[in-house]
mmCIF file with all atom_site columns, C-alpha atoms and ligand atoms in Angstrom:
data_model
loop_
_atom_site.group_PDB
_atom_site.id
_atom_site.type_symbol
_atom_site.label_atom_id
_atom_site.label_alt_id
_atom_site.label_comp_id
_atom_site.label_asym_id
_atom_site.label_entity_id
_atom_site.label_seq_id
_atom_site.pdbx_PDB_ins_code
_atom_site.Cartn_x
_atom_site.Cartn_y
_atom_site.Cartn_z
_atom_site.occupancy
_atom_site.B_iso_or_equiv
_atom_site.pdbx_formal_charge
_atom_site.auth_seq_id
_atom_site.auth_comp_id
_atom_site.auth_asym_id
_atom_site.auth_atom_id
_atom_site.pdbx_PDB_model_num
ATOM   1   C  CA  . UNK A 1 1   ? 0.000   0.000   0.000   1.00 0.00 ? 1038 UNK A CA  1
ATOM   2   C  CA  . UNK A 1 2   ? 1.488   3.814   -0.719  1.00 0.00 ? 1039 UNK A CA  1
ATOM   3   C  CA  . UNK A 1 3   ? 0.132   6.828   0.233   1.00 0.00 ? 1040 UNK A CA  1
ATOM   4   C  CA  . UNK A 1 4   ? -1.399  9.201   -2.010  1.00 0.00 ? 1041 UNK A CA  1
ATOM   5   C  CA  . UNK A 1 5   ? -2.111  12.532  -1.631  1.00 0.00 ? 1042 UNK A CA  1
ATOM   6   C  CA  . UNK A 1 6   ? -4.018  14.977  -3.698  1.00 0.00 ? 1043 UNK A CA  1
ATOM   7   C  CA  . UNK A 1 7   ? -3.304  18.755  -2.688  1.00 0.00 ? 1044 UNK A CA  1
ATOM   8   C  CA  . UNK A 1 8   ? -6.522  20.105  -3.725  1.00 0.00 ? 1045 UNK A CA  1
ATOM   9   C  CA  . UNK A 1 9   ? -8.516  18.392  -1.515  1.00 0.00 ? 1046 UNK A CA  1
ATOM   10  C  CA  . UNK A 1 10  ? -6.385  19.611  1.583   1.00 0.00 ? 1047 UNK A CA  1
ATOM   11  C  CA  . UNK A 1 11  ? -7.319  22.105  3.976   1.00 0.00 ? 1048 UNK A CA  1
ATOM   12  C  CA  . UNK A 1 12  ? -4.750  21.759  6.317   1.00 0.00 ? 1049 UNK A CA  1
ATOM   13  C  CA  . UNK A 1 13  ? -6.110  21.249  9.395   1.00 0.00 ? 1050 UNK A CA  1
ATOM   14  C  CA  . UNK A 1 14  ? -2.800  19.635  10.465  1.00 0.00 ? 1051 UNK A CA  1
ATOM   15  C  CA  . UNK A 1 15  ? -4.970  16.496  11.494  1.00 0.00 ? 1052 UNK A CA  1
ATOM   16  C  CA  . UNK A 1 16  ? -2.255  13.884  9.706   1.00 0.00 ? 1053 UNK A CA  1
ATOM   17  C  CA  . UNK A 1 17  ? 0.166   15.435  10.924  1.00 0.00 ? 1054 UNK A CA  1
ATOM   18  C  CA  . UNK A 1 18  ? -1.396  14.837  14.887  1.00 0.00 ? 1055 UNK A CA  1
ATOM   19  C  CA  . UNK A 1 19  ? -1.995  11.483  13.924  1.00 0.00 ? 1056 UNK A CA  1
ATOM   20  C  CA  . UNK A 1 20  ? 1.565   10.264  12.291  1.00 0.00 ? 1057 UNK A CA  1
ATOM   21  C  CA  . UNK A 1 21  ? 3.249   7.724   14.505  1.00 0.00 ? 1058 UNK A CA  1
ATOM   22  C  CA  . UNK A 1 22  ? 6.678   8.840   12.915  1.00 0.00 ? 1059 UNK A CA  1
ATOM   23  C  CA  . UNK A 1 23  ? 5.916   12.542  12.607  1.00 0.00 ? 1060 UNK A CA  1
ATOM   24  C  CA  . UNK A 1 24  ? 7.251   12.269  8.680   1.00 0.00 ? 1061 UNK A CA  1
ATOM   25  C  CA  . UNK A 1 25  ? 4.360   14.995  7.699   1.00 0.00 ? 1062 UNK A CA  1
ATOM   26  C  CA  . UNK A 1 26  ? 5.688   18.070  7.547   1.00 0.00 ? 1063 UNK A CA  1
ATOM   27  C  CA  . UNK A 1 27  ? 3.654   21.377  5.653   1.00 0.00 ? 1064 UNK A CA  1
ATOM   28  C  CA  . UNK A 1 28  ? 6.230   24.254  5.437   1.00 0.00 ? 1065 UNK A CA  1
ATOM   29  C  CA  . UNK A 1 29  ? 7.308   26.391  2.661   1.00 0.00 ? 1066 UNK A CA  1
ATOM   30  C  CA  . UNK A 1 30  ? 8.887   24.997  -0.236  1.00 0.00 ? 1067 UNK A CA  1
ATOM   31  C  CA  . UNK A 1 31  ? 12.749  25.367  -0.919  1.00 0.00 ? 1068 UNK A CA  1
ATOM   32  C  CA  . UNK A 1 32  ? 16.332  23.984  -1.800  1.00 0.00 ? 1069 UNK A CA  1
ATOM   33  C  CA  . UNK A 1 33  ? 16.480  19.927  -0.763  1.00 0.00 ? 1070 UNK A CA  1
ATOM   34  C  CA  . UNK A 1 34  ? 18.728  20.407  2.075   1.00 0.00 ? 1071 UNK A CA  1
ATOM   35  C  CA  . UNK A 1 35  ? 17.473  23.304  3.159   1.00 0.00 ? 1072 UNK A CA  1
ATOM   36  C  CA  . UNK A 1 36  ? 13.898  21.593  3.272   1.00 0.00 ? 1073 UNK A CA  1
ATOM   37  C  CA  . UNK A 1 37  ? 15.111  18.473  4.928   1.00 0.00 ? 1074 UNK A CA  1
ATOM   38  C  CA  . UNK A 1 38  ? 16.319  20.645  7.675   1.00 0.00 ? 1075 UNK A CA  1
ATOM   39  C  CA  . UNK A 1 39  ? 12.777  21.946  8.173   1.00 0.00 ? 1076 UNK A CA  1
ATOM   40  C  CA  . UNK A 1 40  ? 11.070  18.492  8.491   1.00 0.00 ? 1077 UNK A CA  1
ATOM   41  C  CA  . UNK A 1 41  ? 9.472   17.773  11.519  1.00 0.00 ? 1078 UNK A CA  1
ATOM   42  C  CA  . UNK A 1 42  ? 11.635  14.068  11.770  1.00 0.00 ? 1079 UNK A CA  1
ATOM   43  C  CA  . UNK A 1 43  ? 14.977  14.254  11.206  1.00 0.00 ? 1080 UNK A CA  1
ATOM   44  C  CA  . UNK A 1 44  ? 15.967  13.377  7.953   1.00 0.00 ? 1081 UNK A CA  1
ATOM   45  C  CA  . UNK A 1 45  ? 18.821  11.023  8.442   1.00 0.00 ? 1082 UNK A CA  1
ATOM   46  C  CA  . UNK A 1 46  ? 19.298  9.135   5.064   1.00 0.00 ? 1083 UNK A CA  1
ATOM   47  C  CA  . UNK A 1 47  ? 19.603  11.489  2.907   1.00 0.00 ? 1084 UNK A CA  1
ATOM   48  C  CA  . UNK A 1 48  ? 19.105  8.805   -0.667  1.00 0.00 ? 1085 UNK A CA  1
ATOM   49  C  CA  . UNK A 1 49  ? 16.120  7.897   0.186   1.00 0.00 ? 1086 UNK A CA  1
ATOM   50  C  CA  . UNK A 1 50  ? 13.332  10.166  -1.413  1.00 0.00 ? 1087 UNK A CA  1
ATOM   51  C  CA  . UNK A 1 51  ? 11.065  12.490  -0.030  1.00 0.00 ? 1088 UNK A CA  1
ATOM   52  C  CA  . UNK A 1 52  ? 7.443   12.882  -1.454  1.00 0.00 ? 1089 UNK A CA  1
ATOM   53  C  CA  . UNK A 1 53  ? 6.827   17.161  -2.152  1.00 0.00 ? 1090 UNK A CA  1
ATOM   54  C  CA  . UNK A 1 54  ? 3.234   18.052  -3.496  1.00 0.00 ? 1091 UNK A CA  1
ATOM   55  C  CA  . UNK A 1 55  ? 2.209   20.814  -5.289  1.00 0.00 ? 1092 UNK A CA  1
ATOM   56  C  CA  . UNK A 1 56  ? 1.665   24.281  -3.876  1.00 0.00 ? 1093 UNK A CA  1
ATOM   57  C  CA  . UNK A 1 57  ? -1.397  24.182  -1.335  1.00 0.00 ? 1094 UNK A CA  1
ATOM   58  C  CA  . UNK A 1 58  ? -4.124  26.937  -0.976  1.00 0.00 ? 1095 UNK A CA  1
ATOM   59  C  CA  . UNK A 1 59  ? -1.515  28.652  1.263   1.00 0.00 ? 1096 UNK A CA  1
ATOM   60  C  CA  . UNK A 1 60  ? 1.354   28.621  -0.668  1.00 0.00 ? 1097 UNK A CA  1
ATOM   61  C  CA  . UNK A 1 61  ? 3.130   26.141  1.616   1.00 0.00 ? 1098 UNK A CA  1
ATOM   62  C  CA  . UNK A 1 62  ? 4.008   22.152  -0.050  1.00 0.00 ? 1099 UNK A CA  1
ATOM   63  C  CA  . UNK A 1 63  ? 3.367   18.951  2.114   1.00 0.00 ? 1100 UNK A CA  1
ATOM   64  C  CA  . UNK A 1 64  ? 6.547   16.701  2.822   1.00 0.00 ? 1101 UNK A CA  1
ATOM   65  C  CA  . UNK A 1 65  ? 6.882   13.370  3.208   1.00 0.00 ? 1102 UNK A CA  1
ATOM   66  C  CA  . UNK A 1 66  ? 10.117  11.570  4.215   1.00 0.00 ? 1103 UNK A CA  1
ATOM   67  C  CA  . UNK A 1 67  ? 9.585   8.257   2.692   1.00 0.00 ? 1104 UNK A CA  1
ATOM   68  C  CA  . UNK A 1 68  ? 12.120  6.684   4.936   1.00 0.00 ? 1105 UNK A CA  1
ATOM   69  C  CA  . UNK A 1 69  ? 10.173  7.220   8.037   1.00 0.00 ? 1106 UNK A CA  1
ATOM   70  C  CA  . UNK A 1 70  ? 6.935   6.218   6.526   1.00 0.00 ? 1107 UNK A CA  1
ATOM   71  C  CA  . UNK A 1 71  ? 5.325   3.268   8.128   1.00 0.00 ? 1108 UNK A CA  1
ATOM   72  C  CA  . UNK A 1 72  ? 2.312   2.575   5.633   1.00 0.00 ? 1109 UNK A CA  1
ATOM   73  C  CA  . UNK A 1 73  ? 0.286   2.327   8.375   1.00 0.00 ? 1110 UNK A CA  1
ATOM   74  C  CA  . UNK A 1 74  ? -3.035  4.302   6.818   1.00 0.00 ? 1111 UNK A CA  1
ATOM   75  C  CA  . UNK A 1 75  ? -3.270  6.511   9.501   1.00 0.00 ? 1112 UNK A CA  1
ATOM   76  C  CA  . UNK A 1 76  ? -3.061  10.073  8.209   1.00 0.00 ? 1113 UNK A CA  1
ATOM   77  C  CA  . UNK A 1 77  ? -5.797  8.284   5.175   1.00 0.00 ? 1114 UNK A CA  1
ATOM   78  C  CA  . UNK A 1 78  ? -8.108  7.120   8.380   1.00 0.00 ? 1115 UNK A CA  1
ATOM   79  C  CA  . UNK A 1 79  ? -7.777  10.559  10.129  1.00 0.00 ? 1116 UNK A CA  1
ATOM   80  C  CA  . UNK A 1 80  ? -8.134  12.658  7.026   1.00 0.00 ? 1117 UNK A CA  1
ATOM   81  C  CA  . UNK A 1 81  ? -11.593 14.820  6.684   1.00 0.00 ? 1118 UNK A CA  1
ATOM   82  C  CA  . UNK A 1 82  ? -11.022 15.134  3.326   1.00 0.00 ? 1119 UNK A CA  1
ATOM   83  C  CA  . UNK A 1 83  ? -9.951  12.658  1.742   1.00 0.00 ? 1120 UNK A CA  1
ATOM   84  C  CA  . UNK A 1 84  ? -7.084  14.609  0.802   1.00 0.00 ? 1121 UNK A CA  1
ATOM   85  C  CA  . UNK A 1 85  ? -4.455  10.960  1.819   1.00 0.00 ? 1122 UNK A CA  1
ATOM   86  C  CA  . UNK A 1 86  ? -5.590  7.911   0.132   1.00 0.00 ? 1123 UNK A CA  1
ATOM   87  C  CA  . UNK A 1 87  ? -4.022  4.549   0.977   1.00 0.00 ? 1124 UNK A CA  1
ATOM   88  C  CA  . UNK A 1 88  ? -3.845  2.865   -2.494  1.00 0.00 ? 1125 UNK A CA  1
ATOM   89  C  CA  . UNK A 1 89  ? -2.234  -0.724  -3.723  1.00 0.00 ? 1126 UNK A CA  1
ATOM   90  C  CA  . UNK A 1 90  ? 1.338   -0.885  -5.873  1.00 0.00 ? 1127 UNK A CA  1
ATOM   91  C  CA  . UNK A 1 91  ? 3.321   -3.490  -7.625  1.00 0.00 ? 1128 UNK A CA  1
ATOM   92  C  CA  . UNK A 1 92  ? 7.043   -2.899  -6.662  1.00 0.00 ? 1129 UNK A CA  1
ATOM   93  C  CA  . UNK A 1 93  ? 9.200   -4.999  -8.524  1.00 0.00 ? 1130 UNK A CA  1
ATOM   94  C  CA  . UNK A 1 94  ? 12.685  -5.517  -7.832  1.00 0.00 ? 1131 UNK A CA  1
ATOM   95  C  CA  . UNK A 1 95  ? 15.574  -7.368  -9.521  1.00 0.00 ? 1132 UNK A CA  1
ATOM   96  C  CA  . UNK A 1 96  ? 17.575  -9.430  -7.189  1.00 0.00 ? 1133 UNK A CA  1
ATOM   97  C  CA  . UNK A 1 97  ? 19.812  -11.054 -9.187  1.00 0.00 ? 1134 UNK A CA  1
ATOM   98  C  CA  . UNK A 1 98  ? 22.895  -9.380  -10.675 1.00 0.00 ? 1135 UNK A CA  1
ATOM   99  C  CA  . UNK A 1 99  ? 25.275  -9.860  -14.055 1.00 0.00 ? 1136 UNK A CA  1
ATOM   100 C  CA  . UNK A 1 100 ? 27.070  -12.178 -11.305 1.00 0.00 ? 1137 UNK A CA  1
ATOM   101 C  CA  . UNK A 1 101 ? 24.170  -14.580 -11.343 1.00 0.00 ? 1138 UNK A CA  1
ATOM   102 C  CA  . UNK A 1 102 ? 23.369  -15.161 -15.335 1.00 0.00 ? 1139 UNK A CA  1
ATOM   103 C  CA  . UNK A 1 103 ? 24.872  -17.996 -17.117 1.00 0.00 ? 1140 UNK A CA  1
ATOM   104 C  CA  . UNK A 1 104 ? 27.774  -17.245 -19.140 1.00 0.00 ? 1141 UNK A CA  1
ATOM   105 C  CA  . UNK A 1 105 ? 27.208  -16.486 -23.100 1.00 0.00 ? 1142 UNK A CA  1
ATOM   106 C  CA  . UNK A 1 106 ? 28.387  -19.517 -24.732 1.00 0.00 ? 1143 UNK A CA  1
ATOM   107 C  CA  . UNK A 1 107 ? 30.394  -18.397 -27.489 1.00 0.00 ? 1144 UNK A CA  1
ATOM   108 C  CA  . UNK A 1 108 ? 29.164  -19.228 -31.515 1.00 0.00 ? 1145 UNK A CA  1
ATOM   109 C  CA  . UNK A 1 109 ? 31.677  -22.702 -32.658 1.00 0.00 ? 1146 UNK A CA  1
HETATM 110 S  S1  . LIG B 2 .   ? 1.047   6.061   6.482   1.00 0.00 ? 1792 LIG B S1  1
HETATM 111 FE FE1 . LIG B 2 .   ? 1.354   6.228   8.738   1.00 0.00 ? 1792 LIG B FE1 1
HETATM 112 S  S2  . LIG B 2 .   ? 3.544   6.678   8.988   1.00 0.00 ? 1792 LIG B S2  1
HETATM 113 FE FE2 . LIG B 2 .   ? 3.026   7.119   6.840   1.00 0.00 ? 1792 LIG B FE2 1
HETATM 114 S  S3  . LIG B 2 .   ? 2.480   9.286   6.758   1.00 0.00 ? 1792 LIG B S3  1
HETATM 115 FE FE3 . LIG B 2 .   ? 0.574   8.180   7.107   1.00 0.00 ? 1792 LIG B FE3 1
HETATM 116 S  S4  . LIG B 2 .   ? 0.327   8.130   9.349   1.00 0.00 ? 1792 LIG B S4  1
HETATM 117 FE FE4 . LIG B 2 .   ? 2.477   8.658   8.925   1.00 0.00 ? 1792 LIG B FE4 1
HETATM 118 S  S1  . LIG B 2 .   ? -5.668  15.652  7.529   1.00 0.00 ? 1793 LIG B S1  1
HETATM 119 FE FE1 . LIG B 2 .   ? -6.123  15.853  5.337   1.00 0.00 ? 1793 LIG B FE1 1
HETATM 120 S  S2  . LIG B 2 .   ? -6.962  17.920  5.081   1.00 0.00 ? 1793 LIG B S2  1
HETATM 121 FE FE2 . LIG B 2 .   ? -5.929  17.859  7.097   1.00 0.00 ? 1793 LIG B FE2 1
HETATM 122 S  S3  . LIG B 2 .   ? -3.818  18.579  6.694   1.00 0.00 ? 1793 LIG B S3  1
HETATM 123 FE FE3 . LIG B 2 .   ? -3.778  16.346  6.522   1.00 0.00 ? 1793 LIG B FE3 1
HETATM 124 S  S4  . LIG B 2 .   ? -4.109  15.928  4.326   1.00 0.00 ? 1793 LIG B S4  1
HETATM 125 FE FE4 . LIG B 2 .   ? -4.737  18.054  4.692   1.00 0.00 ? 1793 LIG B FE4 1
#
């Protein structure tokens, strides 16, 4: 399940934020990636892993969410009035195996 959130329908009534276990919601003004990972309400300690910026809200501020610290746990969707967070399925698919793994070319006689 993944999290999906649709700025228009936000009000920000700072309800998912009250709610998140992890405190990775953060609404602040928009900026430079470090800058704004400085601002986050969790400290944002692994700095590769992605964090999930909407568009401009009614107030001119963005929602951020540090993906690392996300537990999928549906809350913020559950507490939402809006409907603004949705909890919707994904298919993640990973390779596992490497060049290492596959069977050598056999070469033409
Ligand atoms: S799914 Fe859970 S951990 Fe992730 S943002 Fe929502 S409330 Fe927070
Ligand atoms: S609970 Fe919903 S409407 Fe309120 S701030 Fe969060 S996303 Fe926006």
């Amino acid at each position: 399940m993944q999290t999906v959130f649709t700025p228009k329908l936000c009000i920000e009534c700072d309800a998912c934020v009250d709610i998140c276990p992890t405190d990775c919601i953060t609404f602040t003004e928009n900026g430079e990636e470090l800058d704004l990972r400085g601002r986050l309400t969790a400290p944002s300690l692994h700095l590769d892993q992605p964090l999930y910026i909407s568009d401009a809200l009614k107030t001119g501020r963005i929602m951020a969410k540090d993906e690392d610290v996300c537990l999928h746990c549906g809350l913020c969707a559950e507490r939402c009035p809006t409907g603004a967070w949705d909890m919707q399925k994904f298919l993640l698919e990973i390779t596992h195996a490497g060049t290492g793994c596959r069977k050598p070319q056999r070469k033409a006689a």
